[in-house]
PDB file of C-alpha atoms in Angstrom:
ATOM      1  CA  MET A   1     -28.952   3.870  26.011  1.00 48.00           C
ATOM      2  CA  THR A   2     -26.700   5.076  28.496  1.00 53.00           C
ATOM      3  CA  ASN A   3     -27.567   8.679  29.461  1.00 81.00           C
ATOM      4  CA  ILE A   4     -23.716   9.429  29.277  1.00 86.00           C
ATOM      5  CA  TYR A   5     -22.594  10.239  25.922  1.00 91.00           C
ATOM      6  CA  SER A   6     -20.341  12.700  23.952  1.00 92.00           C
ATOM      7  CA  ILE A   7     -20.105  14.069  20.885  1.00 93.00           C
ATOM      8  CA  ILE A   8     -16.523  14.131  18.916  1.00 92.00           C
ATOM      9  CA  GLU A   9     -14.890  15.836  16.077  1.00 91.00           C
ATOM     10  CA  SER A  10     -12.954  13.116  13.851  1.00 87.00           C
ATOM     11  CA  PHE A  11     -11.715  13.117  10.059  1.00 83.00           C
ATOM     12  CA  GLY A  12     -14.137  16.187   9.134  1.00 85.00           C
ATOM     13  CA  ARG A  13     -17.399  13.800  10.459  1.00 89.00           C
ATOM     14  CA  GLN A  14     -19.333  14.313  13.798  1.00 92.00           C
ATOM     15  CA  PHE A  15     -19.740  10.894  15.423  1.00 93.00           C
ATOM     16  CA  TRP A  16     -21.676  10.258  18.985  1.00 94.00           C
ATOM     17  CA  VAL A  17     -19.622   8.537  21.607  1.00 92.00           C
ATOM     18  CA  GLU A  18     -21.190   5.925  24.149  1.00 92.00           C
ATOM     19  CA  PRO A  19     -18.605   4.005  26.984  1.00 90.00           C
ATOM     20  CA  ASN A  20     -18.150   0.151  25.905  1.00 90.00           C
ATOM     21  CA  LYS A  21     -19.690   1.420  22.223  1.00 92.00           C
ATOM     22  CA  PHE A  22     -17.356   0.527  19.117  1.00 89.00           C
ATOM     23  CA  GLN A  23     -17.150   2.873  16.409  1.00 90.00           C
ATOM     24  CA  ASP A  24     -15.788   2.357  12.140  1.00 89.00           C
ATOM     25  CA  PHE A  25     -13.717   4.969  11.140  1.00 87.00           C
ATOM     26  CA  SER A  26     -12.609   5.125   7.066  1.00 83.00           C
ATOM     27  CA  ASN A  27      -9.324   6.265   6.496  1.00 74.00           C
ATOM     28  CA  PHE A  28      -8.213   6.032   9.380  1.00 72.00           C
ATOM     29  CA  LYS A  29      -3.963   5.777   9.083  1.00 68.00           C
ATOM     30  CA  LEU A  30      -1.035   4.984  11.951  1.00 63.00           C
ATOM     31  CA  LYS A  31       2.087   6.757  11.592  1.00 60.00           C
ATOM     32  CA  ARG A  32       4.505   4.512  10.771  1.00 57.00           C
ATOM     33  CA  LYS A  33       7.858   4.282  12.991  1.00 56.00           C
ATOM     34  CA  SER A  34      10.923   5.201  10.608  1.00 55.00           C
ATOM     35  CA  SER A  35      14.219   3.627  10.456  1.00 54.00           C
ATOM     36  CA  SER A  36      16.837   4.230   9.200  1.00 52.00           C
ATOM     37  CA  ASN A  37      17.909   1.648   7.371  1.00 55.00           C
ATOM     38  CA  SER A  38      14.718   0.272   6.044  1.00 50.00           C
ATOM     39  CA  LYS A  39      13.797   1.946   2.067  1.00 48.00           C
ATOM     40  CA  PRO A  40      11.020   4.179   1.775  1.00 51.00           C
ATOM     41  CA  PHE A  41       9.715   1.942  -0.445  1.00 45.00           C
ATOM     42  CA  ARG A  42       9.161  -1.223   1.030  1.00 46.00           C
ATOM     43  CA  VAL A  43       7.267  -1.917   3.750  1.00 47.00           C
ATOM     44  CA  ALA A  44       7.874  -4.762   6.358  1.00 49.00           C
ATOM     45  CA  HIS A  45       5.162  -7.295   7.080  1.00 47.00           C
ATOM     46  CA  SER A  46       4.497  -9.270  10.157  1.00 47.00           C
ATOM     47  CA  HIS A  47       1.861 -11.665  10.300  1.00 46.00           C
ATOM     48  CA  GLU A  48       1.415 -11.178  14.556  1.00 50.00           C
ATOM     49  CA  PRO A  49      -1.731  -9.201  15.119  1.00 53.00           C
ATOM     50  CA  GLU A  50      -1.518  -6.017  16.080  1.00 59.00           C
ATOM     51  CA  LYS A  51      -1.881  -5.275  20.112  1.00 66.00           C
ATOM     52  CA  ALA A  52      -5.096  -3.016  20.447  1.00 63.00           C
ATOM     53  CA  THR A  53      -3.330   0.711  20.775  1.00 80.00           C
ATOM     54  CA  SER A  54      -4.993   3.669  23.103  1.00 85.00           C
ATOM     55  CA  VAL A  55      -6.439   6.727  20.295  1.00 87.00           C
ATOM     56  CA  PHE A  56      -7.413  10.063  22.666  1.00 87.00           C
ATOM     57  CA  PHE A  57      -9.993  12.744  20.320  1.00 89.00           C
ATOM     58  CA  ASP A  58      -9.111  16.024  22.109  1.00 88.00           C
ATOM     59  CA  ARG A  59     -12.232  17.758  20.010  1.00 90.00           C
ATOM     60  CA  VAL A  60     -14.862  17.213  22.073  1.00 92.00           C
ATOM     61  CA  MET A  61     -18.150  19.089  20.696  1.00 93.00           C
ATOM     62  CA  LEU A  62     -20.873  18.083  23.595  1.00 93.00           C
ATOM     63  CA  PHE A  63     -20.591  16.276  26.608  1.00 92.00           C
ATOM     64  CA  ALA A  64     -23.088  15.306  28.497  1.00 92.00           C
ATOM     65  CA  ASP A  65     -24.285  13.050  31.781  1.00 86.00           C
ATOM     66  CA  GLU A  66     -27.357  12.230  33.995  1.00 85.00           C
ATOM     67  CA  ASN A  67     -27.318  15.718  35.493  1.00 86.00           C
ATOM     68  CA  ASN A  68     -25.799  18.235  33.214  1.00 87.00           C
ATOM     69  CA  VAL A  69     -25.214  18.924  29.650  1.00 91.00           C
ATOM     70  CA  HIS A  70     -21.654  20.757  28.511  1.00 91.00           C
ATOM     71  CA  PHE A  71     -21.885  22.619  25.341  1.00 92.00           C
ATOM     72  CA  GLY A  72     -18.659  23.521  23.210  1.00 90.00           C
ATOM     73  CA  LYS A  73     -17.922  26.605  21.411  1.00 90.00           C
ATOM     74  CA  PRO A  74     -16.769  25.648  19.072  1.00 90.00           C
ATOM     75  CA  LEU A  75     -15.045  22.612  21.173  1.00 91.00           C
ATOM     76  CA  LEU A  76     -14.899  21.580  25.117  1.00 91.00           C
ATOM     77  CA  ASN A  77     -10.738  22.285  25.826  1.00 87.00           C
ATOM     78  CA  ASN A  78     -11.022  20.110  29.193  1.00 86.00           C
ATOM     79  CA  PHE A  79     -13.015  17.410  27.841  1.00 89.00           C
ATOM     80  CA  ARG A  80     -11.075  14.197  25.825  1.00 89.00           C
ATOM     81  CA  VAL A  81     -12.328  10.955  25.089  1.00 90.00           C
ATOM     82  CA  GLU A  82      -9.889   7.952  24.687  1.00 89.00           C
ATOM     83  CA  GLY A  83     -10.044   5.005  22.541  1.00 90.00           C
ATOM     84  CA  SER A  84      -8.635   1.697  22.364  1.00 89.00           C
ATOM     85  CA  LEU A  85      -7.890   0.295  18.502  1.00 87.00           C
ATOM     86  CA  LEU A  86      -9.077  -2.445  17.901  1.00 86.00           C
ATOM     87  CA  PRO A  87      -6.985  -4.988  15.286  1.00 84.00           C
ATOM     88  CA  GLY A  88      -7.962  -5.514  12.156  1.00 82.00           C
ATOM     89  CA  VAL A  89      -8.923  -3.575   9.268  1.00 84.00           C
ATOM     90  CA  HIS A  90     -13.074  -4.434   8.029  1.00 82.00           C
ATOM     91  CA  LYS A  91     -14.055  -3.944   4.933  1.00 86.00           C
ATOM     92  CA  LYS A  92     -17.630  -2.761   4.434  1.00 85.00           C
ATOM     93  CA  SER A  93     -20.556  -3.138   2.126  1.00 88.00           C
ATOM     94  CA  LYS A  94     -19.913  -2.361  -1.438  1.00 90.00           C
ATOM     95  CA  LEU A  95     -20.175   1.142  -3.088  1.00 90.00           C
ATOM     96  CA  LEU A  96     -21.193   1.170  -6.551  1.00 94.00           C
ATOM     97  CA  VAL A  97     -21.465   4.189  -9.006  1.00 94.00           C
ATOM     98  CA  PHE A  98     -23.085   4.130 -12.282  1.00 96.00           C
ATOM     99  CA  LYS A  99     -22.336   6.246 -14.745  1.00 95.00           C
ATOM    100  CA  MET A 100     -24.280   6.071 -17.945  1.00 96.00           C
ATOM    101  CA  ARG A 101     -24.953   9.154 -20.837  1.00 96.00           C
ATOM    102  CA  ALA A 102     -28.514   8.960 -22.659  1.00 96.00           C
ATOM    103  CA  LYS A 103     -28.552   7.489 -25.893  1.00 95.00           C
ATOM    104  CA  LYS A 104     -24.787   6.914 -26.047  1.00 95.00           C
ATOM    105  CA  LYS A 105     -24.163   3.751 -24.813  1.00 94.00           C
ATOM    106  CA  PHE A 106     -22.005   4.450 -22.500  1.00 96.00           C
ATOM    107  CA  ARG A 107     -22.676   3.052 -19.307  1.00 96.00           C
ATOM    108  CA  ARG A 108     -20.005   2.628 -16.367  1.00 96.00           C
ATOM    109  CA  LYS A 109     -20.272   0.485 -13.006  1.00 95.00           C
ATOM    110  CA  ILE A 110     -17.653   0.948 -10.781  1.00 95.00           C
ATOM    111  CA  GLY A 111     -17.416  -0.721  -7.495  1.00 93.00           C
ATOM    112  CA  TYR A 112     -15.032  -1.000  -4.615  1.00 89.00           C
ATOM    113  CA  ARG A 113     -15.267  -1.723  -0.681  1.00 89.00           C
ATOM    114  CA  VAL A 114     -13.978   0.596   1.607  1.00 86.00           C
ATOM    115  CA  SER A 115     -11.647  -0.142   4.295  1.00 86.00           C
ATOM    116  CA  SER A 116     -12.405   0.948   7.744  1.00 87.00           C
ATOM    117  CA  ARG A 117     -10.897   0.709  11.900  1.00 87.00           C
ATOM    118  CA  ARG A 118     -12.836  -0.396  14.526  1.00 89.00           C
ATOM    119  CA  ILE A 119     -11.987   1.876  17.520  1.00 90.00           C
ATOM    120  CA  ARG A 120     -14.039   0.857  21.650  1.00 92.00           C
ATOM    121  CA  PHE A 121     -14.291   3.910  23.349  1.00 91.00           C
ATOM    122  CA  ASP A 122     -13.169   3.314  27.213  1.00 89.00           C
ATOM    123  CA  ASN A 123     -13.343   6.029  28.817  1.00 87.00           C
ATOM    124  CA  ILE A 124     -14.110   9.740  28.975  1.00 85.00           C
ATOM    125  CA  LEU A 125     -11.575  12.207  30.902  1.00 85.00           C
ATOM    126  CA  GLN A 126     -12.020  15.789  31.899  1.00 82.00           C
ATOM    127  CA  ILE A 127      -8.858  17.836  32.312  1.00 78.00           C
ATOM    128  CA  VAL A 128      -8.539  19.292  35.876  1.00 74.00           C
ATOM    129  CA  SER A 129      -5.973  22.444  36.149  1.00 69.00           C
ATOM    130  CA  SER A 130      -4.754  23.178  38.955  1.00 63.00           C
ATOM    131  CA  LYS A 131      -2.043  25.765  39.685  1.00 60.00           C
ATOM    132  CA  ASN A 132       0.925  24.117  39.225  1.00 62.00           C
ATOM    133  CA  LYS A 133       0.016  20.721  36.802  1.00 60.00           C
ATOM    134  CA  SER A 134      -3.300  19.834  34.948  1.00 59.00           C
ATOM    135  CA  ASN A 135      -4.368  16.179  36.048  1.00 66.00           C
ATOM    136  CA  LEU A 136      -6.557  14.087  33.789  1.00 64.00           C
ATOM    137  CA  GLN A 137      -9.867  13.064  35.739  1.00 66.00           C
ATOM    138  CA  VAL A 138     -12.287   9.811  34.526  1.00 65.00           C
ATOM    139  CA  LEU A 139     -15.742  10.547  34.546  1.00 65.00           C
ATOM    140  CA  VAL A 140     -16.476   7.773  32.642  1.00 60.00           C
ATOM    141  CA  ARG A 141     -14.905   4.564  32.700  1.00 60.00           C
ATOM    142  CA  GLY A 142     -16.559   1.730  30.532  1.00 59.00           C
ATOM    143  CA  SER A 143     -17.514  -1.191  32.872  1.00 53.00           C
ATOM    144  CA  GLU A 144     -15.339  -4.082  32.630  1.00 50.00           C
ATOM    145  CA  LYS A 145     -16.867  -7.654  31.698  1.00 46.00           C
TER     146      LYS A 145
END
């Protein structure tokens, strides 16, 4: 386990984030660019694999490295986490719901598989503000293997 990590909040949940680690997010949807000539109920599907898209997470709650720890109250405004959205949709194991009423001969078994998107976290960035503008400083960069 590395000594550099961050805790972010996304989709109503908190996630432990380390550089070059993966995390699966359920209910992750990309915004589609709407074109004027397409109908809203019809979606054009392409068979080309998606490219990795960069995603930024601004809701950083904690950042820790070897020397110091930064806590947010509740969030850190000057930290940011950059990740890459990997291609494809992954399915998790089946979630089963079983309903039963005693002495009524009523039983229902319902199951479904939750789809999720996988994100690889690349960089943890700190926003360094100067007098005229604010710049991003890379605190932790994922090592290229």
